[in-house]
Amino acid sequence: KNEVEQSPQNLTAQEGEFITINCSYSVGISALHWLQQHPGGGIVSLFMLSSGKKKHGRLIATINIQEKHSSLHITASHPRDSAVYICAVRLEAGSYQLTFGKGTKLSVIP
Amino acid sequence: GAGVSQSPSNKVTEKGKDVELRCDPISGHTALYWYRQSLGQGLEFLIYFQGNSAPDKSGLPSDRFSAERTGGSVSTLTIQRTQQEDSAVYLCASSLDGSGIYGYTFGSGTRLTVV
């Protein structure tokens, strides 16, 4: 079993829809990252979370440490949001390695 | 530079040949990471450099893989006697320090195909 599981694997949405991508992990962590990988491979850091909730524009990320679960939400989705969204966890204190989920491929249709 | 630069962007090599992949991190970033992304798989940690400390090589899959970081800046990942299973996208990332709290900047990767 992977230490980081994402769902769904693939997601197709109509423009304007509210999107939720989920990430569950099985180990103790010090932080969780959400990354965005565009077609062509470039990866961008979206959020780093160790507790609570963060918001940036139309993107919202939440984490529940007790439940070992995080969600990434996109409000008013747009075709330019089409990308692979990757959840990565940083193991408990002292570690710098990231363990990655396999990603969720999002396609937003006009 | 403004971002993390990797070269070449694509490399096709014959099985058994050696390859060198280069990463030029953001100036001032002390932490540098190499990851591998195989088709249909998540990113896999390979090696981590932090300042002048000894690198963490625990993710290197075999002794055919090695990496250097010269002068705390540019890094080279070398794969000797390439095999078909080495085909993947090799991604480099850098961060201001090893804590990760400032986020990571990834390069666009080198797509390696071993034929």
PDB file of C-alpha atoms in Angstrom:
ATOM      1  CA  LYS A   1       0.000   0.000   0.000  1.00  0.00           C
ATOM      2  CA  ASN A   2       1.347   3.420  -0.926  1.00  0.00           C
ATOM      3  CA  GLU A   3       2.018   5.750   1.969  1.00  0.00           C
ATOM      4  CA  VAL A   4       0.239   8.545   0.079  1.00  0.00           C
ATOM      5  CA  GLU A   5      -3.012   7.838  -1.735  1.00  0.00           C
ATOM      6  CA  GLN A   6      -4.817  10.335  -3.922  1.00  0.00           C
ATOM      7  CA  SER A   7      -8.341  10.233  -5.266  1.00  0.00           C
ATOM      8  CA  PRO A   8      -9.661  10.405  -7.821  1.00  0.00           C
ATOM      9  CA  GLN A   9      -6.925   9.366 -10.258  1.00  0.00           C
ATOM     10  CA  ASN A  10      -8.657  11.186 -13.081  1.00  0.00           C
ATOM     11  CA  LEU A  11     -11.246  13.929 -12.946  1.00  0.00           C
ATOM     12  CA  THR A  12     -13.128  15.666 -15.746  1.00  0.00           C
ATOM     13  CA  ALA A  13     -15.149  18.746 -14.904  1.00  0.00           C
ATOM     14  CA  GLN A  14     -17.127  21.420 -16.713  1.00  0.00           C
ATOM     15  CA  GLU A  15     -15.816  24.944 -16.545  1.00  0.00           C
ATOM     16  CA  GLY A  16     -17.164  26.666 -13.450  1.00  0.00           C
ATOM     17  CA  GLU A  17     -17.535  23.528 -11.353  1.00  0.00           C
ATOM     18  CA  PHE A  18     -16.191  23.201  -7.818  1.00  0.00           C
ATOM     19  CA  ILE A  19     -13.389  20.626  -7.726  1.00  0.00           C
ATOM     20  CA  THR A  20     -12.178  18.529  -4.804  1.00  0.00           C
ATOM     21  CA  ILE A  21      -9.072  16.340  -4.850  1.00  0.00           C
ATOM     22  CA  ASN A  22      -8.305  14.169  -1.852  1.00  0.00           C
ATOM     23  CA  CYS A  23      -5.092  12.926  -0.298  1.00  0.00           C
ATOM     24  CA  SER A  24      -4.759  10.375   2.482  1.00  0.00           C
ATOM     25  CA  TYR A  25      -1.531   9.278   4.091  1.00  0.00           C
ATOM     26  CA  SER A  26      -0.624   6.529   6.498  1.00  0.00           C
ATOM     27  CA  VAL A  27       2.452   7.885   8.262  1.00  0.00           C
ATOM     28  CA  GLY A  28       3.207  10.673  10.693  1.00  0.00           C
ATOM     29  CA  ILE A  29       4.121  13.828   8.875  1.00  0.00           C
ATOM     30  CA  SER A  30       5.535  17.241   9.594  1.00  0.00           C
ATOM     31  CA  ALA A  31       4.052  18.887   6.506  1.00  0.00           C
ATOM     32  CA  LEU A  32       2.039  18.215   3.381  1.00  0.00           C
ATOM     33  CA  HIS A  33       2.561  19.849   0.011  1.00  0.00           C
ATOM     34  CA  TRP A  34       0.270  20.266  -2.940  1.00  0.00           C
ATOM     35  CA  LEU A  35       2.006  20.558  -6.316  1.00  0.00           C
ATOM     36  CA  GLN A  36       0.700  21.271  -9.803  1.00  0.00           C
ATOM     37  CA  GLN A  37       2.265  19.645 -12.852  1.00  0.00           C
ATOM     38  CA  HIS A  38       1.326  21.119 -16.196  1.00  0.00           C
ATOM     39  CA  PRO A  39       1.384  19.283 -19.511  1.00  0.00           C
ATOM     40  CA  GLY A  40       5.006  19.551 -20.583  1.00  0.00           C
ATOM     41  CA  GLY A  41       6.169  18.614 -17.104  1.00  0.00           C
ATOM     42  CA  GLY A  42       6.727  21.863 -15.201  1.00  0.00           C
ATOM     43  CA  ILE A  43       5.913  21.487 -11.485  1.00  0.00           C
ATOM     44  CA  VAL A  44       4.795  24.356  -9.291  1.00  0.00           C
ATOM     45  CA  SER A  45       4.447  24.367  -5.503  1.00  0.00           C
ATOM     46  CA  LEU A  46       0.917  25.409  -4.568  1.00  0.00           C
ATOM     47  CA  PHE A  47       0.713  24.995  -0.805  1.00  0.00           C
ATOM     48  CA  MET A  48       2.563  23.740   2.207  1.00  0.00           C
ATOM     49  CA  LEU A  49       0.333  22.785   5.138  1.00  0.00           C
ATOM     50  CA  SER A  50       1.020  21.557   8.616  1.00  0.00           C
ATOM     51  CA  SER A  51      -2.416  22.356  10.015  1.00  0.00           C
ATOM     52  CA  GLY A  52      -5.699  24.060   9.179  1.00  0.00           C
ATOM     53  CA  LYS A  53      -6.431  25.697   5.883  1.00  0.00           C
ATOM     54  CA  LYS A  54      -4.765  27.909   3.294  1.00  0.00           C
ATOM     55  CA  LYS A  55      -6.258  29.875   0.428  1.00  0.00           C
ATOM     56  CA  HIS A  56      -4.674  31.382  -2.648  1.00  0.00           C
ATOM     57  CA  GLY A  57      -6.976  32.835  -5.252  1.00  0.00           C
ATOM     58  CA  ARG A  58      -9.420  30.115  -6.313  1.00  0.00           C
ATOM     59  CA  LEU A  59      -7.419  27.377  -4.604  1.00  0.00           C
ATOM     60  CA  ILE A  60      -8.093  26.195  -1.055  1.00  0.00           C
ATOM     61  CA  ALA A  61      -6.164  23.478   0.762  1.00  0.00           C
ATOM     62  CA  THR A  62      -7.154  21.898   4.049  1.00  0.00           C
ATOM     63  CA  ILE A  63      -5.551  19.307   6.257  1.00  0.00           C
ATOM     64  CA  ASN A  64      -6.848  17.186   9.148  1.00  0.00           C
ATOM     65  CA  ILE A  65      -3.829  15.835  10.978  1.00  0.00           C
ATOM     66  CA  GLN A  66      -5.853  13.475  13.191  1.00  0.00           C
ATOM     67  CA  GLU A  67      -7.586  11.925  10.186  1.00  0.00           C
ATOM     68  CA  LYS A  68      -4.382  11.959   8.083  1.00  0.00           C
ATOM     69  CA  HIS A  69      -6.255  13.580   5.227  1.00  0.00           C
ATOM     70  CA  SER A  70      -5.944  16.665   3.060  1.00  0.00           C
ATOM     71  CA  SER A  71      -8.139  18.145   0.352  1.00  0.00           C
ATOM     72  CA  LEU A  72      -7.408  20.565  -2.458  1.00  0.00           C
ATOM     73  CA  HIS A  73     -10.392  22.540  -3.691  1.00  0.00           C
ATOM     74  CA  ILE A  74     -10.673  24.651  -6.831  1.00  0.00           C
ATOM     75  CA  THR A  75     -13.575  27.068  -7.035  1.00  0.00           C
ATOM     76  CA  ALA A  76     -14.993  28.268 -10.372  1.00  0.00           C
ATOM     77  CA  SER A  77     -12.746  25.896 -12.302  1.00  0.00           C
ATOM     78  CA  HIS A  78     -11.275  27.011 -15.618  1.00  0.00           C
ATOM     79  CA  PRO A  79      -9.658  25.097 -18.507  1.00  0.00           C
ATOM     80  CA  ARG A  80      -6.285  26.551 -17.511  1.00  0.00           C
ATOM     81  CA  ASP A  81      -6.593  24.600 -14.241  1.00  0.00           C
ATOM     82  CA  SER A  82      -6.162  21.408 -16.273  1.00  0.00           C
ATOM     83  CA  ALA A  83      -3.062  19.733 -14.878  1.00  0.00           C
ATOM     84  CA  VAL A  84      -1.919  16.896 -12.647  1.00  0.00           C
ATOM     85  CA  TYR A  85      -2.213  17.740  -8.955  1.00  0.00           C
ATOM     86  CA  ILE A  86       0.244  15.956  -6.710  1.00  0.00           C
ATOM     87  CA  CYS A  87       0.110  15.516  -2.956  1.00  0.00           C
ATOM     88  CA  ALA A  88       3.435  15.032  -1.186  1.00  0.00           C
ATOM     89  CA  VAL A  89       4.181  14.523   2.480  1.00  0.00           C
ATOM     90  CA  ARG A  90       7.240  15.340   4.462  1.00  0.00           C
ATOM     91  CA  LEU A  91       7.842  12.773   7.151  1.00  0.00           C
ATOM     92  CA  GLU A  92       8.068  13.737  10.783  1.00  0.00           C
ATOM     93  CA  ALA A  93      10.624  16.191  12.098  1.00  0.00           C
ATOM     94  CA  GLY A  94      14.149  15.870  10.865  1.00  0.00           C
ATOM     95  CA  SER A  95      13.281  14.549   7.449  1.00  0.00           C
ATOM     96  CA  TYR A  96      13.587  16.520   4.251  1.00  0.00           C
ATOM     97  CA  GLN A  97      12.421  13.828   1.874  1.00  0.00           C
ATOM     98  CA  LEU A  98       9.047  14.082   0.221  1.00  0.00           C
ATOM     99  CA  THR A  99       6.886  11.016  -0.414  1.00  0.00           C
ATOM    100  CA  PHE A 100       4.564  11.605  -3.340  1.00  0.00           C
ATOM    101  CA  GLY A 101       1.128  10.452  -4.346  1.00  0.00           C
ATOM    102  CA  LYS A 102       0.639   9.346  -7.940  1.00  0.00           C
ATOM    103  CA  GLY A 103      -1.278  12.482  -8.788  1.00  0.00           C
ATOM    104  CA  THR A 104      -4.777  13.388  -9.916  1.00  0.00           C
ATOM    105  CA  LYS A 105      -5.200  14.334 -13.548  1.00  0.00           C
ATOM    106  CA  LEU A 106      -7.748  17.129 -13.863  1.00  0.00           C
ATOM    107  CA  SER A 107      -9.298  18.113 -17.166  1.00  0.00           C
ATOM    108  CA  VAL A 108     -11.613  21.128 -17.189  1.00  0.00           C
ATOM    109  CA  ILE A 109     -13.784  21.329 -20.289  1.00  0.00           C
ATOM    110  CA  PRO A 110     -15.046  24.687 -21.583  1.00  0.00           C
TER     111      PRO A 110
ATOM    112  CA  GLY B   1      18.779  32.395 -13.018  1.00  0.00           C
ATOM    113  CA  ALA B   2      15.068  32.938 -12.524  1.00  0.00           C
ATOM    114  CA  GLY B   3      14.225  29.266 -12.227  1.00  0.00           C
ATOM    115  CA  VAL B   4      15.712  25.807 -12.011  1.00  0.00           C
ATOM    116  CA  SER B   5      17.275  24.924 -15.333  1.00  0.00           C
ATOM    117  CA  GLN B   6      17.776  21.358 -16.495  1.00  0.00           C
ATOM    118  CA  SER B   7      19.573  20.071 -19.543  1.00  0.00           C
ATOM    119  CA  PRO B   8      19.127  18.392 -21.839  1.00  0.00           C
ATOM    120  CA  SER B   9      15.337  18.499 -21.957  1.00  0.00           C
ATOM    121  CA  ASN B  10      15.268  15.232 -23.893  1.00  0.00           C
ATOM    122  CA  LYS B  11      17.872  12.503 -24.204  1.00  0.00           C
ATOM    123  CA  VAL B  12      17.675   9.316 -26.207  1.00  0.00           C
ATOM    124  CA  THR B  13      20.516   6.907 -25.560  1.00  0.00           C
ATOM    125  CA  GLU B  14      21.426   3.373 -26.404  1.00  0.00           C
ATOM    126  CA  LYS B  15      21.330   0.720 -23.726  1.00  0.00           C
ATOM    127  CA  GLY B  16      24.730   0.404 -22.075  1.00  0.00           C
ATOM    128  CA  LYS B  17      25.824   3.991 -22.692  1.00  0.00           C
ATOM    129  CA  ASP B  18      26.507   6.506 -19.918  1.00  0.00           C
ATOM    130  CA  VAL B  19      24.467   9.717 -19.610  1.00  0.00           C
ATOM    131  CA  GLU B  20      24.887  12.947 -17.675  1.00  0.00           C
ATOM    132  CA  LEU B  21      21.969  15.115 -16.667  1.00  0.00           C
ATOM    133  CA  ARG B  22      22.531  18.647 -15.462  1.00  0.00           C
ATOM    134  CA  CYS B  23      20.657  20.827 -12.994  1.00  0.00           C
ATOM    135  CA  ASP B  24      21.302  24.511 -12.379  1.00  0.00           C
ATOM    136  CA  PRO B  25      19.342  25.523  -9.257  1.00  0.00           C
ATOM    137  CA  ILE B  26      18.137  28.935  -8.237  1.00  0.00           C
ATOM    138  CA  SER B  27      21.021  31.041  -7.023  1.00  0.00           C
ATOM    139  CA  GLY B  28      21.163  31.032  -3.218  1.00  0.00           C
ATOM    140  CA  HIS B  29      19.140  27.864  -2.782  1.00  0.00           C
ATOM    141  CA  THR B  30      21.172  25.598  -0.540  1.00  0.00           C
ATOM    142  CA  ALA B  31      19.025  22.475  -0.935  1.00  0.00           C
ATOM    143  CA  LEU B  32      18.905  20.500  -4.183  1.00  0.00           C
ATOM    144  CA  TYR B  33      16.919  17.350  -4.887  1.00  0.00           C
ATOM    145  CA  TRP B  34      16.816  14.860  -7.734  1.00  0.00           C
ATOM    146  CA  TYR B  35      13.615  12.904  -8.387  1.00  0.00           C
ATOM    147  CA  ARG B  36      12.583  10.394 -11.006  1.00  0.00           C
ATOM    148  CA  GLN B  37       9.122  10.097 -12.519  1.00  0.00           C
ATOM    149  CA  SER B  38       8.476   6.868 -14.388  1.00  0.00           C
ATOM    150  CA  LEU B  39       5.429   6.443 -16.606  1.00  0.00           C
ATOM    151  CA  GLY B  40       2.315   6.032 -14.487  1.00  0.00           C
ATOM    152  CA  GLN B  41       4.267   6.320 -11.237  1.00  0.00           C
ATOM    153  CA  GLY B  42       4.630   9.036  -8.650  1.00  0.00           C
ATOM    154  CA  LEU B  43       7.823  10.959  -8.173  1.00  0.00           C
ATOM    155  CA  GLU B  44      10.590   8.935  -6.579  1.00  0.00           C
ATOM    156  CA  PHE B  45      13.332  10.508  -4.454  1.00  0.00           C
ATOM    157  CA  LEU B  46      16.870   9.897  -5.680  1.00  0.00           C
ATOM    158  CA  ILE B  47      19.348  12.152  -3.882  1.00  0.00           C
ATOM    159  CA  TYR B  48      19.481  15.294  -1.728  1.00  0.00           C
ATOM    160  CA  PHE B  49      22.220  17.897  -1.334  1.00  0.00           C
ATOM    161  CA  GLN B  50      22.215  20.461   1.477  1.00  0.00           C
ATOM    162  CA  GLY B  51      24.975  23.029   1.574  1.00  0.00           C
ATOM    163  CA  ASN B  52      28.349  21.447   2.231  1.00  0.00           C
ATOM    164  CA  SER B  53      26.908  18.417   4.047  1.00  0.00           C
ATOM    165  CA  ALA B  54      27.366  14.904   2.744  1.00  0.00           C
ATOM    166  CA  PRO B  55      24.520  14.153   0.325  1.00  0.00           C
ATOM    167  CA  ASP B  56      21.732  11.728   1.160  1.00  0.00           C
ATOM    168  CA  LYS B  57      22.053   9.103  -1.561  1.00  0.00           C
ATOM    169  CA  SER B  58      19.549   6.702  -0.045  1.00  0.00           C
ATOM    170  CA  GLY B  59      17.155   6.937  -2.994  1.00  0.00           C
ATOM    171  CA  LEU B  60      19.616   5.999  -5.716  1.00  0.00           C
ATOM    172  CA  PRO B  61      18.305   2.735  -7.203  1.00  0.00           C
ATOM    173  CA  SER B  62      21.665   1.162  -7.999  1.00  0.00           C
ATOM    174  CA  ASP B  63      25.393   1.845  -7.997  1.00  0.00           C
ATOM    175  CA  ARG B  64      25.094   2.825 -11.660  1.00  0.00           C
ATOM    176  CA  PHE B  65      23.612   6.097 -10.438  1.00  0.00           C
ATOM    177  CA  SER B  66      25.756   8.867  -8.954  1.00  0.00           C
ATOM    178  CA  ALA B  67      25.453  12.603  -8.502  1.00  0.00           C
ATOM    179  CA  GLU B  68      27.686  15.530  -7.703  1.00  0.00           C
ATOM    180  CA  ARG B  69      27.072  19.099  -6.746  1.00  0.00           C
ATOM    181  CA  THR B  70      30.012  21.335  -7.474  1.00  0.00           C
ATOM    182  CA  GLY B  71      30.583  24.535  -5.518  1.00  0.00           C
ATOM    183  CA  GLY B  72      27.188  24.232  -3.878  1.00  0.00           C
ATOM    184  CA  SER B  73      25.485  25.117  -7.145  1.00  0.00           C
ATOM    185  CA  VAL B  74      25.236  23.063 -10.342  1.00  0.00           C
ATOM    186  CA  SER B  75      24.515  19.363  -9.965  1.00  0.00           C
ATOM    187  CA  THR B  76      25.130  16.491 -12.359  1.00  0.00           C
ATOM    188  CA  LEU B  77      23.318  13.155 -12.200  1.00  0.00           C
ATOM    189  CA  THR B  78      25.232  10.400 -13.975  1.00  0.00           C
ATOM    190  CA  ILE B  79      23.782   7.077 -15.006  1.00  0.00           C
ATOM    191  CA  GLN B  80      26.333   4.506 -16.132  1.00  0.00           C
ATOM    192  CA  ARG B  81      25.563   1.562 -18.406  1.00  0.00           C
ATOM    193  CA  THR B  82      21.985   2.679 -18.923  1.00  0.00           C
ATOM    194  CA  GLN B  83      19.186   0.128 -18.916  1.00  0.00           C
ATOM    195  CA  GLN B  84      15.707   0.352 -20.409  1.00  0.00           C
ATOM    196  CA  GLU B  85      14.178   0.588 -16.925  1.00  0.00           C
ATOM    197  CA  ASP B  86      16.092   3.843 -16.452  1.00  0.00           C
ATOM    198  CA  SER B  87      13.752   5.503 -18.966  1.00  0.00           C
ATOM    199  CA  ALA B  88      11.891   8.216 -17.046  1.00  0.00           C
ATOM    200  CA  VAL B  89      11.664  11.945 -16.507  1.00  0.00           C
ATOM    201  CA  TYR B  90      14.396  13.102 -14.160  1.00  0.00           C
ATOM    202  CA  LEU B  91      13.376  16.183 -12.193  1.00  0.00           C
ATOM    203  CA  CYS B  92      15.557  18.499 -10.174  1.00  0.00           C
ATOM    204  CA  ALA B  93      14.233  20.825  -7.485  1.00  0.00           C
ATOM    205  CA  SER B  94      15.819  23.377  -5.242  1.00  0.00           C
ATOM    206  CA  SER B  95      14.708  25.164  -2.098  1.00  0.00           C
ATOM    207  CA  LEU B  96      16.063  27.958   0.023  1.00  0.00           C
ATOM    208  CA  ASP B  97      16.920  25.498   2.762  1.00  0.00           C
ATOM    209  CA  GLY B  98      16.135  21.926   3.689  1.00  0.00           C
ATOM    210  CA  SER B  99      13.061  22.743   5.758  1.00  0.00           C
ATOM    211  CA  GLY B 100      10.691  22.970   2.825  1.00  0.00           C
ATOM    212  CA  ILE B 101       8.764  25.816   4.441  1.00  0.00           C
ATOM    213  CA  TYR B 102       9.664  28.125   1.581  1.00  0.00           C
ATOM    214  CA  GLY B 103       8.399  25.642  -0.991  1.00  0.00           C
ATOM    215  CA  TYR B 104      10.255  23.991  -3.809  1.00  0.00           C
ATOM    216  CA  THR B 105      11.087  25.131  -7.319  1.00  0.00           C
ATOM    217  CA  PHE B 106      11.201  22.358  -9.870  1.00  0.00           C
ATOM    218  CA  GLY B 107      12.935  22.280 -13.198  1.00  0.00           C
ATOM    219  CA  SER B 108      11.135  21.117 -16.320  1.00  0.00           C
ATOM    220  CA  GLY B 109      12.927  17.814 -16.223  1.00  0.00           C
ATOM    221  CA  THR B 110      15.005  15.687 -18.557  1.00  0.00           C
ATOM    222  CA  ARG B 111      13.085  13.002 -20.399  1.00  0.00           C
ATOM    223  CA  LEU B 112      15.457  10.052 -20.752  1.00  0.00           C
ATOM    224  CA  THR B 113      14.665   7.285 -23.189  1.00  0.00           C
ATOM    225  CA  VAL B 114      16.914   4.235 -23.290  1.00  0.00           C
ATOM    226  CA  VAL B 115      16.531   2.229 -26.489  1.00  0.00           C
TER     227      VAL B 115
END
